Amino acid sequence: MTPERKFYRNGFQHIFQISVDRGLIFYTDEDCIVFFTILCSMAVKYRVRIVAVCIMKNHFHILVQFVLKDNMESFLNALCSVFARKYNFRYNRKGKLFRKPYGNAPKYGDDIYGCLIYI
């Protein structure tokens, strides 16, 4: 069972997600561009403010601001599932791409600056 996620209205969240087998996901620049494009379109759809993004070879980090807690779950589910479908089609694979649950840590005050440096 997933523990209750901490959430502060209009607060910032450091969200991170790794591949299901810790294997490589982002092989090419095109993989990163597709992910970033989906990230931006989902941010508009779910009214999410993106502050920082770091795409690594087998995971990603984002610092975002949500107005509603429900948007956090919906946003991440949509982002990961849309990218996984496109990725699986491109590389002729099946199954989950990302590990569940995703990780998150609420950030506020000086924590935000530290998180920006980290990301």
PDB file of C-alpha atoms in Angstrom:
ATOM      1  CA  MET A   1       0.000   0.000   0.000  1.00  0.00           C
ATOM      2  CA  THR A   2       1.303   3.440  -0.927  1.00  0.00           C
ATOM      3  CA  PRO A   3       1.706   5.754   2.069  1.00  0.00           C
ATOM      4  CA  GLU A   4      -0.243   9.010   2.124  1.00  0.00           C
ATOM      5  CA  ARG A   5       1.633  11.608   0.103  1.00  0.00           C
ATOM      6  CA  LYS A   6       2.464  14.924   1.738  1.00  0.00           C
ATOM      7  CA  PHE A   7       0.990  17.846  -0.119  1.00  0.00           C
ATOM      8  CA  TYR A   8       0.864  21.581   0.483  1.00  0.00           C
ATOM      9  CA  ARG A   9      -1.608  23.585  -1.591  1.00  0.00           C
ATOM     10  CA  ASN A  10       0.318  25.730  -4.081  1.00  0.00           C
ATOM     11  CA  GLY A  11       3.490  24.107  -2.765  1.00  0.00           C
ATOM     12  CA  PHE A  12       6.264  22.609  -4.819  1.00  0.00           C
ATOM     13  CA  GLN A  13       6.896  18.906  -5.322  1.00  0.00           C
ATOM     14  CA  HIS A  14      10.146  17.201  -6.270  1.00  0.00           C
ATOM     15  CA  ILE A  15       8.955  14.192  -8.238  1.00  0.00           C
ATOM     16  CA  PHE A  16      11.194  11.390  -9.447  1.00  0.00           C
ATOM     17  CA  GLN A  17      10.455   8.227 -11.380  1.00  0.00           C
ATOM     18  CA  ILE A  18      12.763   5.377 -12.415  1.00  0.00           C
ATOM     19  CA  SER A  19      12.398   2.663 -15.037  1.00  0.00           C
ATOM     20  CA  VAL A  20      10.752  -0.565 -13.963  1.00  0.00           C
ATOM     21  CA  ASP A  21      13.987  -2.579 -14.196  1.00  0.00           C
ATOM     22  CA  ARG A  22      16.380   0.344 -13.638  1.00  0.00           C
ATOM     23  CA  GLY A  23      17.363  -0.118 -17.296  1.00  0.00           C
ATOM     24  CA  LEU A  24      17.917   2.619 -19.832  1.00  0.00           C
ATOM     25  CA  ILE A  25      14.873   4.486 -21.089  1.00  0.00           C
ATOM     26  CA  PHE A  26      16.270   7.592 -22.730  1.00  0.00           C
ATOM     27  CA  TYR A  27      18.579   6.212 -25.428  1.00  0.00           C
ATOM     28  CA  THR A  28      18.488   9.151 -27.808  1.00  0.00           C
ATOM     29  CA  ASP A  29      17.875  12.877 -27.903  1.00  0.00           C
ATOM     30  CA  GLU A  30      14.592  12.081 -29.621  1.00  0.00           C
ATOM     31  CA  ASP A  31      13.455  10.046 -26.587  1.00  0.00           C
ATOM     32  CA  CYS A  32      14.163  13.067 -24.380  1.00  0.00           C
ATOM     33  CA  ILE A  33      12.366  15.445 -26.747  1.00  0.00           C
ATOM     34  CA  VAL A  34       9.284  13.198 -26.900  1.00  0.00           C
ATOM     35  CA  PHE A  35       9.224  12.954 -23.097  1.00  0.00           C
ATOM     36  CA  PHE A  36       9.672  16.712 -22.688  1.00  0.00           C
ATOM     37  CA  THR A  37       6.921  17.438 -25.219  1.00  0.00           C
ATOM     38  CA  ILE A  38       4.493  15.142 -23.409  1.00  0.00           C
ATOM     39  CA  LEU A  39       5.542  16.685 -20.081  1.00  0.00           C
ATOM     40  CA  CYS A  40       4.748  20.184 -21.353  1.00  0.00           C
ATOM     41  CA  SER A  41       1.402  19.223 -22.878  1.00  0.00           C
ATOM     42  CA  MET A  42       0.332  17.408 -19.686  1.00  0.00           C
ATOM     43  CA  ALA A  43       1.397  20.429 -17.620  1.00  0.00           C
ATOM     44  CA  VAL A  44      -0.977  22.609 -19.625  1.00  0.00           C
ATOM     45  CA  LYS A  45      -3.793  20.065 -19.419  1.00  0.00           C
ATOM     46  CA  TYR A  46      -3.478  19.579 -15.635  1.00  0.00           C
ATOM     47  CA  ARG A  47      -2.565  23.195 -14.805  1.00  0.00           C
ATOM     48  CA  VAL A  48       0.860  22.321 -13.473  1.00  0.00           C
ATOM     49  CA  ARG A  49       3.747  24.777 -13.260  1.00  0.00           C
ATOM     50  CA  ILE A  50       7.063  23.172 -14.232  1.00  0.00           C
ATOM     51  CA  VAL A  51      10.039  24.731 -12.470  1.00  0.00           C
ATOM     52  CA  ALA A  52      12.885  22.313 -13.274  1.00  0.00           C
ATOM     53  CA  VAL A  53      13.411  19.140 -15.303  1.00  0.00           C
ATOM     54  CA  CYS A  54      16.284  16.666 -15.373  1.00  0.00           C
ATOM     55  CA  ILE A  55      16.097  13.680 -17.693  1.00  0.00           C
ATOM     56  CA  MET A  56      18.669  11.002 -16.849  1.00  0.00           C
ATOM     57  CA  LYS A  57      19.325   7.752 -18.727  1.00  0.00           C
ATOM     58  CA  ASN A  58      17.000   5.591 -16.596  1.00  0.00           C
ATOM     59  CA  HIS A  59      14.898   8.106 -14.634  1.00  0.00           C
ATOM     60  CA  PHE A  60      13.741  11.685 -14.421  1.00  0.00           C
ATOM     61  CA  HIS A  61      13.360  14.425 -11.824  1.00  0.00           C
ATOM     62  CA  ILE A  62      10.940  17.330 -12.017  1.00  0.00           C
ATOM     63  CA  LEU A  63      10.173  20.184  -9.664  1.00  0.00           C
ATOM     64  CA  VAL A  64       6.576  21.246 -10.157  1.00  0.00           C
ATOM     65  CA  GLN A  65       3.860  23.267  -8.483  1.00  0.00           C
ATOM     66  CA  PHE A  66       0.343  21.884  -8.158  1.00  0.00           C
ATOM     67  CA  VAL A  67      -2.797  23.677  -7.046  1.00  0.00           C
ATOM     68  CA  LEU A  68      -4.684  20.467  -6.219  1.00  0.00           C
ATOM     69  CA  LYS A  69      -3.369  17.167  -4.834  1.00  0.00           C
ATOM     70  CA  ASP A  70      -5.590  15.206  -7.235  1.00  0.00           C
ATOM     71  CA  ASN A  71      -3.797  16.888 -10.130  1.00  0.00           C
ATOM     72  CA  MET A  72      -0.493  15.406  -8.941  1.00  0.00           C
ATOM     73  CA  GLU A  73      -1.699  11.810  -9.307  1.00  0.00           C
ATOM     74  CA  SER A  74      -3.541  12.473 -12.571  1.00  0.00           C
ATOM     75  CA  PHE A  75      -0.639  14.410 -14.067  1.00  0.00           C
ATOM     76  CA  LEU A  76       1.955  11.726 -13.274  1.00  0.00           C
ATOM     77  CA  ASN A  77      -0.263   8.863 -14.404  1.00  0.00           C
ATOM     78  CA  ALA A  78      -0.996  10.600 -17.701  1.00  0.00           C
ATOM     79  CA  LEU A  79       2.629  11.609 -18.286  1.00  0.00           C
ATOM     80  CA  CYS A  80       4.030   8.150 -17.636  1.00  0.00           C
ATOM     81  CA  SER A  81       1.334   6.197 -19.473  1.00  0.00           C
ATOM     82  CA  VAL A  82       1.376   8.353 -22.621  1.00  0.00           C
ATOM     83  CA  PHE A  83       5.160   8.275 -22.793  1.00  0.00           C
ATOM     84  CA  ALA A  84       5.226   4.500 -22.150  1.00  0.00           C
ATOM     85  CA  ARG A  85       2.756   3.827 -24.973  1.00  0.00           C
ATOM     86  CA  LYS A  86       4.794   5.890 -27.447  1.00  0.00           C
ATOM     87  CA  TYR A  87       8.059   4.369 -26.222  1.00  0.00           C
ATOM     88  CA  ASN A  88       6.747   0.802 -26.387  1.00  0.00           C
ATOM     89  CA  PHE A  89       5.468   1.364 -29.913  1.00  0.00           C
ATOM     90  CA  ARG A  90       8.769   2.883 -31.049  1.00  0.00           C
ATOM     91  CA  TYR A  91      10.930   0.112 -29.577  1.00  0.00           C
ATOM     92  CA  ASN A  92       8.472  -2.724 -30.233  1.00  0.00           C
ATOM     93  CA  ARG A  93       8.163  -3.692 -26.589  1.00  0.00           C
ATOM     94  CA  LYS A  94       5.300  -4.415 -24.188  1.00  0.00           C
ATOM     95  CA  GLY A  95       4.623  -3.881 -20.539  1.00  0.00           C
ATOM     96  CA  LYS A  96       5.313  -1.309 -17.892  1.00  0.00           C
ATOM     97  CA  LEU A  97       8.071   1.198 -18.400  1.00  0.00           C
ATOM     98  CA  PHE A  98       8.137   2.966 -15.034  1.00  0.00           C
ATOM     99  CA  ARG A  99       8.265   1.624 -11.501  1.00  0.00           C
ATOM    100  CA  LYS A 100       5.317   2.347  -9.239  1.00  0.00           C
ATOM    101  CA  PRO A 101       4.869   4.248  -7.074  1.00  0.00           C
ATOM    102  CA  TYR A 102       6.723   7.375  -8.119  1.00  0.00           C
ATOM    103  CA  GLY A 103       8.696   9.252  -5.493  1.00  0.00           C
ATOM    104  CA  ASN A 104       7.852  12.729  -4.316  1.00  0.00           C
ATOM    105  CA  ALA A 105       9.006  15.179  -1.684  1.00  0.00           C
ATOM    106  CA  PRO A 106       7.235  18.455  -0.894  1.00  0.00           C
ATOM    107  CA  LYS A 107       9.512  21.493  -1.019  1.00  0.00           C
ATOM    108  CA  TYR A 108       9.043  24.918   0.501  1.00  0.00           C
ATOM    109  CA  GLY A 109      11.197  27.834   1.611  1.00  0.00           C
ATOM    110  CA  ASP A 110      14.926  27.296   1.207  1.00  0.00           C
ATOM    111  CA  ASP A 111      14.288  23.635   0.317  1.00  0.00           C
ATOM    112  CA  ILE A 112      13.173  24.826  -3.130  1.00  0.00           C
ATOM    113  CA  TYR A 113      16.579  26.349  -3.878  1.00  0.00           C
ATOM    114  CA  GLY A 114      18.408  23.249  -2.704  1.00  0.00           C
ATOM    115  CA  CYS A 115      16.168  21.104  -4.901  1.00  0.00           C
ATOM    116  CA  LEU A 116      16.834  23.362  -7.915  1.00  0.00           C
ATOM    117  CA  ILE A 117      20.567  22.916  -7.404  1.00  0.00           C
ATOM    118  CA  TYR A 118      20.144  19.153  -7.063  1.00  0.00           C
ATOM    119  CA  ILE A 119      18.012  18.838 -10.188  1.00  0.00           C
TER     120      ILE A 119
END
